[in-house]
Each structure stands twice: as C-alpha cells, then as structure tokens.
C-alpha cells in the first residue's frame, strides 16, 4: 500500500461530519476501538465519550516485544481505563485478546527488517485491526475505529484506507479519524503528564525494538 500520488484526505473533517449526522439522528451509539496502549487512548477516549454511549476497547497486540513490555503497556492501559471510568460514569469496557508473540513474529518475518512505516507496518495494522473488527461485528456495535491515528509515527491516511477496505466485509460502520488533529496530540501529552503514564519509546514489534536498541547504543 503506497501513498504516492494519492490525494490527502482530511479524516478529522470526515469524523466531524459523521458526528453531526449522529447528532441529527439523536440516538445512542456504540463503538469498538482497536487500542494499542494507554497513552494513545487518552485523547481519543476523551473525545469519543462525548458522542458514544458505549465504548469497547480491544487490546489486540501480539506484535509487542518483549513480553514484559507487553505486560507494562497492558497494565498502563488498565490503569487509565479504571481512572477514566471513575471520572466518566463507567462508559469503557476493555477486552483483551490472547498474546502470542511467537506466532506473530512468524507473520512479520515475511516482511523482515524494513524502515518503520513501510509494508511490514501496514500489514501489522491491517492484521490487528481486522481481528478487532471481527470482534466488533460479533458484539454488534454500530461503529469500529482504531486509536492509532493519534500517533505522529503512524500514517493516518493508510490507517483510514485500511479501515475503509475492511469495512466492506464487516457490518459495523468504520469511523474515520485523525485524533492528532485540532491539538489532539497536545491534549494527549497533557493527559499523559496529568496521570503520570508510562509512554513507550518504540512502536512495539521485535524489529522496532531492535532499531530502538541500536539508536540507544549510538547515543
């Protein structure tokens, strides 16, 4: 999946158009979110909880290496969800998929070492989003989305293209997003500081971990 010669779409604007439509219909809506970590959940949950009655988070991240990093990110997410629910009338449900990094690394090995933000990453996004989208249909929510568009290191154009592609084979409507826009990335930083959250230094997989170690050794 390449971005060459593609028109850049304002996915934040598309999300607001959808929200305006939801407001006019005056119904209660539910959404299932693929979630990668606590820090990236901060602003998206604060934003979406204004418009969705029920929010289900799916922590589906067997890509994370090593296992102690996976546990740390999971525990940080649990801590934040607990705080958020206490402050916002318990709107958030967290579902955790099984962790199998060995099997996941076999999947990634087809692509091997690449610069971050290339085909290996896109395949990783698609796999985790697809599995979470399947769960969204299983529980019968109205919408599905990923919170990964909050990250400056991840291409929101690609993420939304993947979501739109996946929606063709799913019942839940895909909710377009670019959570980093309109100072969303700044709000994320504020909330990380407010709740003293652990904010990881690399994306997650064994390849990004190796690249992180290499950078640290060169300092």
Short mmCIF file of C-alpha atoms in Angstrom, two decimals, residues 3 5 15-16 26 36 38 43 64 72 84 93 106 116 128 131 141 144 173 175 180 185 200-201:
data_model
loop_
_atom_site.label_atom_id
_atom_site.label_comp_id
_atom_site.label_asym_id
_atom_site.label_seq_id
_atom_site.Cartn_x
_atom_site.Cartn_y
_atom_site.Cartn_z
CA UNK A 3 0.81 6.83 -0.72
CA UNK A 5 0.17 10.46 -5.96
CA UNK A 15 -15.20 12.27 11.57
CA UNK A 16 -16.95 15.53 12.43
CA UNK A 26 -30.49 11.67 18.15
CA UNK A 36 -2.55 -0.18 21.21
CA UNK A 38 -2.76 3.63 27.41
CA UNK A 43 -7.44 11.94 23.92
CA UNK A 64 4.59 -6.19 21.13
CA UNK A 72 3.69 -2.99 31.03
CA UNK A 84 -11.38 7.22 33.10
CA UNK A 93 -15.22 -1.85 28.61
CA UNK A 106 6.32 -15.64 12.11
CA UNK A 116 9.40 1.79 10.03
CA UNK A 128 -4.72 -6.34 14.29
CA UNK A 131 -9.24 -9.17 14.11
CA UNK A 141 -21.70 -2.38 17.87
CA UNK A 144 -15.43 0.42 14.61
CA UNK A 173 -19.57 1.14 10.14
CA UNK A 175 -15.46 5.61 11.94
CA UNK A 180 -3.87 14.02 16.41
CA UNK A 185 -1.68 15.36 20.07
CA UNK A 200 6.88 3.73 25.43
CA UNK A 201 9.98 4.54 23.36
#
